[in-house]
């Protein structure tokens, strides 16, 4: 399997292999990598995978799916990496992504039982093992520099802790993450993990990361890399749980299911799109947003309008608070018949000049729903509170704020006879304040996180200054 950029000219023959793009972020032309074509899963293969999943487990299914996208890691090595990643010890349950029934036709797929209690562990844990493997093979090192407002940073740190050849420098806005999230990150004592609390907001952190990455000499000298959600390997790892959810909800390949996905940067639901393109019988992909409804607006109207920081809302489902959706370009590439020049014009020119583009009048836009199965909806703070309360009262099940957004929107798109699987993206303990607001009680806390807030913390406070972070990195790289 070879990969191309979403901004590649139609006649371009530039292609890369998996391990080349693994450690890279954006393509040099500013686009995102996608497989040259989507591998097709036949009915016979789907039947075989169903048995593989039920009899051999999630890791073996992951190996099967990943093998279609990776041809430059020997099969035995890839299988070992999957087996090392998807274990009951790491994900708290042998099923890895158990499906639970809510009500008639509505299911919840639990993706949040990994080390940081958010679905980002599903991909990040694999990424940690892939990075360590590939860096050792090359005899190289990598310094991951990132900015986080919560889930991404902790998932990256728990994936990379103790890994050979990798250091993590994670910036976060001082005092702005939930106490639980701060405790998760700052209590890590691993030598290769560096927490940097910045006096500023998340955008300041992101600006610092950009400034450092734009200093090409520094970037090269210190081997600076990223693990953000545009990394293809993360998206690819997420494809697996769409198959696993399907095999749990159905008995035969003749059945279809739909998925409802709490969405921010469009990484999670884009993996569903890839699974659907591979031939997984998915009826609809329901994109759920919170008040930051960039994506819902697009799927309703064809207008993609990036928000400024002034009209990006701080909500109680903060991991969906986005001003633009960094993975969305991947879907637009497919929607426009893989016309890289046109994608480049939209994302490079139109967005830069006008902050928006409008596909509403383009015949291709209608295909987002008819051919690709996309639907969307929006949820507000009041919806979240009501959904969390109703779900707890009716089913005795506590769901987090992001998952609640998707449950709310999923109910509006239920079709008779088609199971709707809501992806659970975090556990409620991560967003305790809103749970208390909805239920009048604290969320359940997994035993291993008892007393985490009282643990010693390892964090360096810093002004919002790119030079300060450069100095820090230089001092901590031998
Ligand atoms: C990251 C995240 C999301 C959004 O996922 P995308 O892939 O960016 O769409 C939703 N919920 C939670 C809890 C998250 O951490």
XYZ file of C-alpha atoms and ligand atoms in Angstrom:
493
model
C 0.000 0.000 0.000
C 1.305 3.430 -0.985
C 0.150 6.814 0.273
C -0.510 10.122 -1.431
C -1.230 13.665 -0.254
C -4.728 15.163 -0.378
C -3.173 18.117 -2.221
C -1.250 16.097 -4.808
C -1.705 17.142 -8.425
C -3.691 14.600 -10.427
C -0.674 13.657 -12.538
C 1.664 13.431 -9.543
C 3.338 10.078 -9.071
C 4.746 10.970 -5.658
C 3.869 8.079 -3.328
C 5.169 7.044 0.076
C 5.212 3.870 2.114
C 3.682 3.479 5.533
C 6.847 3.781 7.617
C 7.861 6.928 5.749
C 4.676 8.734 6.696
C 4.493 7.208 10.187
C 6.922 9.716 11.687
C 5.861 12.596 9.447
C 2.945 14.930 10.146
C 1.642 16.890 7.197
C 2.801 16.093 3.688
C 5.370 18.613 2.370
C 2.644 20.267 0.249
C 0.541 20.890 3.372
C -1.911 18.063 2.612
C -2.753 14.947 4.604
C -1.790 11.418 3.679
C -4.335 8.853 2.519
C -3.957 5.404 0.982
C -3.750 5.467 -2.794
C -6.905 3.338 -2.792
C -8.967 1.739 -0.036
C -8.358 -2.001 0.335
C -11.599 -3.878 -0.335
C -12.871 -6.403 2.166
C -14.849 -9.166 0.469
C -17.799 -10.925 2.037
C -15.608 -13.996 2.599
C -12.951 -11.921 4.360
C -15.579 -10.216 6.492
C -16.846 -13.651 7.556
C -13.328 -14.792 8.366
C -12.616 -11.620 10.357
C -15.827 -12.121 12.327
C -14.468 -15.482 13.487
C -11.001 -14.054 14.066
C -12.489 -11.368 16.308
C -14.750 -13.698 18.287
C -12.276 -16.547 18.628
C -8.852 -14.901 18.654
C -9.652 -11.417 19.869
C -9.173 -7.757 19.113
C -5.364 -7.833 18.672
C -5.590 -10.445 15.948
C -8.354 -8.496 14.192
C -6.155 -5.393 14.397
C -3.336 -7.329 12.783
C -5.643 -8.400 9.915
C -6.902 -4.870 9.256
C -3.506 -3.193 9.605
C -1.868 -5.718 7.279
C -3.912 -4.251 4.428
C -2.374 -0.817 5.015
C 1.196 -1.706 6.017
C 3.533 -3.617 3.734
C 6.870 -2.454 5.081
C 6.805 -4.142 8.495
C 7.276 -7.946 8.491
C 4.038 -9.750 9.408
C 5.456 -11.368 12.542
C 6.656 -8.012 13.837
C 3.329 -6.327 13.107
C 1.430 -9.100 14.845
C 3.712 -8.793 17.876
C 3.113 -5.025 17.992
C -0.673 -5.558 17.928
C -0.494 -8.232 20.622
C 1.646 -6.024 22.816
C -0.787 -3.111 22.393
C -4.265 -4.545 22.730
C -4.126 -6.481 26.001
C -6.516 -6.732 28.926
C -3.733 -5.320 31.119
C -3.653 -2.084 29.079
C -7.368 -1.798 28.260
C -8.891 -3.153 31.453
C -10.990 -5.805 29.680
C -10.218 -8.756 27.460
C -12.902 -7.595 25.041
C -11.009 -4.275 24.615
C -14.107 -2.533 23.123
C -17.205 -4.158 24.697
C -20.621 -3.239 23.321
C -23.425 -2.450 25.763
C -27.109 -2.183 25.002
C -28.928 1.024 25.892
C -32.406 0.785 24.434
C -34.149 -0.551 21.388
C -31.649 -0.231 18.544
C -29.175 1.914 20.465
C -25.786 0.577 21.590
C -22.709 1.993 23.256
C -19.222 0.834 22.188
C -16.788 1.385 25.050
C -13.515 2.799 23.731
C -12.420 4.458 26.958
C -10.979 1.757 29.152
C -7.347 2.465 28.257
C -4.741 4.094 30.518
C -6.120 7.654 30.224
C -9.832 6.759 30.048
C -10.402 8.342 26.622
C -10.700 6.719 23.207
C -7.466 8.364 22.072
C -5.636 5.530 23.834
C -6.979 3.111 21.199
C -4.711 4.634 18.552
C -2.039 6.291 20.657
C -1.014 3.073 22.430
C -0.347 1.481 19.039
C 1.490 4.593 17.861
C 3.842 4.395 20.873
C 4.789 0.843 19.966
C 5.084 1.607 16.242
C 7.310 4.639 16.940
C 9.600 2.671 19.247
C 9.860 -0.129 16.678
C 10.582 2.097 13.687
C 13.014 4.396 15.529
C 15.011 1.384 16.739
C 15.063 -0.021 13.206
C 16.473 3.268 11.916
C 18.724 3.938 14.895
C 17.065 7.334 15.306
C 15.516 9.400 18.076
C 12.459 11.635 18.117
C 11.373 14.504 20.342
C 7.624 14.879 20.296
C 6.462 18.425 20.886
C 2.761 18.965 21.421
C 0.063 21.229 22.774
C -2.913 19.880 24.668
C -5.994 21.014 26.473
C -6.480 17.557 27.939
C -7.062 14.201 26.285
C -4.440 14.202 23.517
C -1.563 15.136 25.792
C -2.259 12.524 28.399
C -2.899 9.808 25.793
C 0.423 10.679 24.102
C 2.334 10.661 27.380
C 0.903 7.323 28.516
C 1.693 5.854 25.102
C 5.288 7.116 24.986
C 6.323 6.786 28.640
C 9.402 4.645 28.999
C 9.686 4.103 25.240
C 13.231 3.999 23.899
C 14.264 6.719 21.447
C 11.305 9.004 22.233
C 10.926 12.062 24.461
C 7.686 13.972 24.911
C 7.520 17.732 25.541
C 3.859 18.524 26.160
C 2.665 22.085 26.628
C -0.695 22.804 28.271
C -2.383 26.003 29.461
C -1.535 26.528 33.136
C -4.483 25.824 35.446
C -7.001 25.207 32.671
C -7.295 21.440 32.534
C -9.607 19.579 34.912
C -7.883 18.589 38.199
C -8.163 14.940 37.155
C -6.512 15.596 33.785
C -3.708 17.578 35.419
C -3.137 14.800 37.923
C -3.041 12.188 35.149
C -0.338 13.997 33.226
C 1.702 15.659 35.932
C 2.011 12.580 38.130
C 4.060 10.754 35.475
C 7.631 10.433 36.729
C 9.154 8.876 33.599
C 12.435 10.475 32.542
C 11.323 10.853 28.918
C 8.092 12.743 29.701
C 8.202 16.527 30.140
C 5.136 18.521 31.181
C 5.275 22.244 30.418
C 2.515 24.411 31.912
C 2.285 27.639 29.930
C 0.995 30.955 31.264
C -1.698 31.408 28.640
C -4.508 29.613 26.856
C -4.452 26.573 24.558
C -3.933 28.761 21.463
C -0.750 30.163 23.034
C 0.524 26.616 23.450
C -0.292 25.804 19.851
C 1.417 28.990 18.647
C 4.573 28.045 20.553
C 4.586 24.597 18.962
C 4.115 26.127 15.523
C 6.888 28.674 16.084
C 9.314 25.935 17.119
C 8.328 23.726 14.157
C 8.787 26.657 11.787
C 12.394 27.047 12.920
C 13.607 24.403 10.485
C 17.200 24.398 11.730
C 16.051 23.782 15.300
C 13.521 21.210 14.161
C 16.167 19.242 12.291
C 18.826 19.515 14.967
C 16.500 18.316 17.730
C 14.462 15.884 15.617
C 11.131 17.476 16.524
C 8.012 15.498 15.636
C 4.323 15.434 16.537
C 1.577 12.951 17.301
C -1.445 15.066 16.438
C -4.647 13.685 15.064
C -3.714 14.134 11.410
C -1.196 11.299 11.724
C -2.422 8.566 9.379
C -1.362 5.767 11.730
C -3.759 7.057 14.388
C -6.647 7.111 11.973
C -5.781 3.650 10.671
C -5.723 2.172 14.172
C -9.216 3.564 14.752
C -10.623 1.727 11.721
C -10.311 -1.553 13.658
C -12.955 -0.777 16.291
C -15.578 -0.040 13.652
C -15.169 -3.652 12.525
C -15.171 -4.888 16.139
C -18.359 -2.937 16.876
C -20.019 -4.338 13.766
C -19.137 -7.931 14.667
C -20.647 -7.487 18.137
C -23.876 -5.871 16.945
C -24.644 -8.280 14.065
C -24.805 -11.999 13.368
C -24.472 -11.951 9.562
C -22.862 -9.741 6.933
C -26.296 -9.017 5.472
C -26.991 -6.683 8.409
C -26.122 -3.008 8.399
C -25.300 -0.764 11.355
C -24.888 2.976 11.830
C -22.386 4.764 14.041
C -22.810 8.023 15.968
C -19.520 9.727 16.742
C -18.722 12.621 19.124
C -16.660 14.729 16.747
C -14.067 17.461 16.970
C -11.182 17.199 14.547
C -13.019 14.592 12.444
C -10.384 11.914 13.088
C -12.649 9.376 14.752
C -15.517 9.553 12.270
C -13.064 9.696 9.350
C -11.870 6.240 10.432
C -15.509 5.157 10.103
C -15.533 6.591 6.603
C -12.447 4.521 5.757
C -14.086 1.376 7.191
C -17.188 2.063 5.096
C -15.059 2.609 1.968
C -13.408 -0.766 2.641
C -16.813 -2.388 2.442
C -17.940 -2.624 6.077
C -21.781 -2.575 5.891
C -22.284 0.837 7.522
C -25.549 2.563 6.731
C -24.982 6.011 8.242
C -22.131 7.840 9.930
C -23.704 10.365 12.282
C -21.411 13.282 13.111
C -22.307 14.766 16.513
C -20.964 18.177 17.463
C -21.402 20.412 20.492
C -21.981 24.178 20.284
C -18.889 24.338 18.077
C -20.870 23.167 15.084
C -18.405 23.668 12.218
C -19.067 20.126 10.986
C -22.823 20.077 11.522
C -23.039 23.290 9.513
C -21.120 21.691 6.656
C -23.236 18.553 6.501
C -26.436 20.618 6.643
C -25.466 23.353 4.168
C -22.229 22.581 2.330
C -20.554 25.593 3.922
C -17.282 24.916 5.725
C -16.586 27.955 7.840
C -13.570 28.091 10.159
C -14.276 29.903 13.427
C -12.107 32.590 14.981
C -10.992 32.184 18.577
C -13.657 34.712 19.626
C -16.477 32.494 18.370
C -15.072 29.182 19.517
C -17.081 28.255 22.612
C -15.621 26.748 25.771
C -18.056 23.940 26.492
C -18.581 21.066 28.909
C -17.461 18.643 26.157
C -14.105 20.415 25.736
C -12.394 17.816 23.536
C -14.872 18.760 20.797
C -14.188 22.506 21.091
C -12.645 23.127 17.712
C -12.405 26.116 15.411
C -11.581 23.936 12.398
C -11.541 20.172 11.906
C -8.007 19.140 11.004
C -8.923 15.773 9.439
C -11.847 17.055 7.420
C -9.681 17.605 4.340
C -9.398 13.832 3.987
C -13.122 13.433 3.464
C -13.334 16.439 1.131
C -10.631 14.801 -1.004
C -12.821 11.718 -1.459
C -15.997 13.761 -1.865
C -14.440 15.740 -4.726
C -13.359 12.614 -6.583
C -9.795 12.816 -5.226
C -9.079 16.054 -7.088
C -5.974 17.221 -5.201
C -5.705 20.502 -7.103
C -9.214 21.446 -6.097
C -8.626 20.451 -2.476
C -5.498 22.579 -2.483
C -7.448 25.555 -3.848
C -10.126 25.163 -1.166
C -7.870 24.619 1.837
C -4.885 26.707 0.795
C -6.534 29.643 -0.960
C -10.227 29.928 -0.071
C -9.784 29.199 3.635
C -6.779 31.499 3.906
C -8.553 34.349 2.114
C -12.159 34.021 3.258
C -12.042 31.584 6.165
C -14.736 29.538 4.411
C -15.731 27.663 1.309
C -19.141 26.662 0.048
C -19.850 23.362 -1.706
C -23.616 23.753 -1.268
C -24.219 24.245 -4.988
C -21.785 21.518 -6.056
C -23.433 18.249 -7.187
C -20.769 16.405 -5.170
C -22.147 17.842 -1.927
C -25.339 15.798 -2.098
C -23.202 12.665 -2.188
C -21.955 13.320 1.353
C -25.314 11.919 2.466
C -26.389 9.724 -0.444
C -23.127 8.045 -1.364
C -21.050 8.367 1.821
C -23.815 8.050 4.411
C -23.045 11.157 6.442
C -25.625 12.737 8.739
C -25.085 15.240 11.505
C -26.532 17.012 14.501
C -25.642 19.333 17.313
C -25.966 19.146 21.087
C -25.797 21.862 23.745
C -24.890 22.033 27.422
C -28.558 21.610 28.378
C -28.831 18.565 26.069
C -25.758 17.024 27.687
C -27.135 17.448 31.201
C -30.536 16.019 30.207
C -28.988 13.078 28.328
C -26.590 12.190 31.142
C -29.467 12.312 33.628
C -31.912 10.306 31.512
C -29.302 7.664 30.641
C -28.430 7.241 34.301
C -32.029 7.089 35.470
C -33.260 4.732 32.767
C -30.298 2.404 32.312
C -28.171 2.950 35.428
C -25.338 3.891 33.108
C -23.135 6.927 33.622
C -21.855 8.478 30.402
C -19.441 11.336 29.894
C -20.260 14.690 28.309
C -18.851 13.909 24.848
C -20.623 10.578 24.641
C -23.805 12.346 25.751
C -23.587 14.669 22.746
C -23.539 11.642 20.464
C -26.357 9.813 22.290
C -28.513 12.905 21.938
C -27.832 13.261 18.211
C -28.022 9.485 17.589
C -31.634 9.393 18.840
C -32.597 11.834 16.080
C -31.236 9.516 13.404
C -32.453 6.062 14.496
C -33.776 3.906 11.662
C -35.965 0.876 12.317
C -34.002 -2.352 11.938
C -30.550 -0.698 11.853
C -28.596 -0.846 15.115
C -27.057 2.529 16.004
C -23.692 2.223 17.750
C -22.629 5.286 19.742
C -18.880 5.483 20.285
C -18.096 6.212 23.931
C -15.078 8.515 23.814
C -14.296 9.122 27.502
C -15.273 8.021 30.994
C -17.306 10.445 33.155
C -14.602 10.766 35.835
C -12.595 12.967 33.443
C -15.346 15.585 33.453
C -16.634 15.272 36.996
C -17.935 18.829 37.409
C -20.575 18.425 34.699
C -21.587 14.991 36.011
C -22.196 16.548 39.428
C -24.232 19.268 37.739
C -26.343 16.661 35.919
C -26.696 13.999 38.615
C -25.941 15.696 41.912
C -23.286 13.096 42.661
C -19.668 12.364 41.845
C -18.948 9.962 38.983
C -17.541 6.515 39.686
C -13.787 6.395 39.794
C -11.839 3.340 38.587
C -9.849 1.952 41.516
C -6.441 2.634 39.984
C -7.167 6.380 39.938
C -8.056 6.594 43.650
C -6.203 9.526 45.221
C -4.413 10.505 42.006
C -4.812 14.245 42.685
C -2.645 13.925 45.816
C 0.356 12.370 44.022
C 3.567 14.411 43.585
C 3.623 16.393 40.338
C 6.373 16.801 37.764
C 5.760 19.934 35.700
C 7.676 23.049 34.631
C 5.859 26.372 34.462
C 6.858 28.702 31.641
C 5.913 31.977 29.952
C 4.171 31.728 26.562
C 7.453 32.161 24.711
C 8.795 29.910 21.958
C 12.420 30.639 22.916
C 11.776 29.438 26.439
C 10.497 26.096 25.197
C 13.431 25.794 22.773
C 15.871 26.362 25.640
C 14.077 23.776 27.703
C 14.261 21.189 24.921
C 17.939 21.914 24.281
C 18.707 21.457 27.974
C 16.898 18.142 28.145
C 18.383 16.503 25.060
C 21.829 15.063 25.686
C -10.571 13.869 20.885
C -11.917 13.617 21.445
C -13.082 13.757 20.664
C -13.047 14.227 19.230
O -12.484 13.280 18.371
P -12.017 13.693 16.879
O -11.291 12.520 16.383
O -11.118 14.906 17.057
O -13.236 14.015 16.113
C -14.303 13.444 21.242
N -14.393 13.061 22.529
C -13.303 12.922 23.317
C -13.482 12.520 24.733
C -12.028 13.198 22.811
O -10.946 13.071 23.599
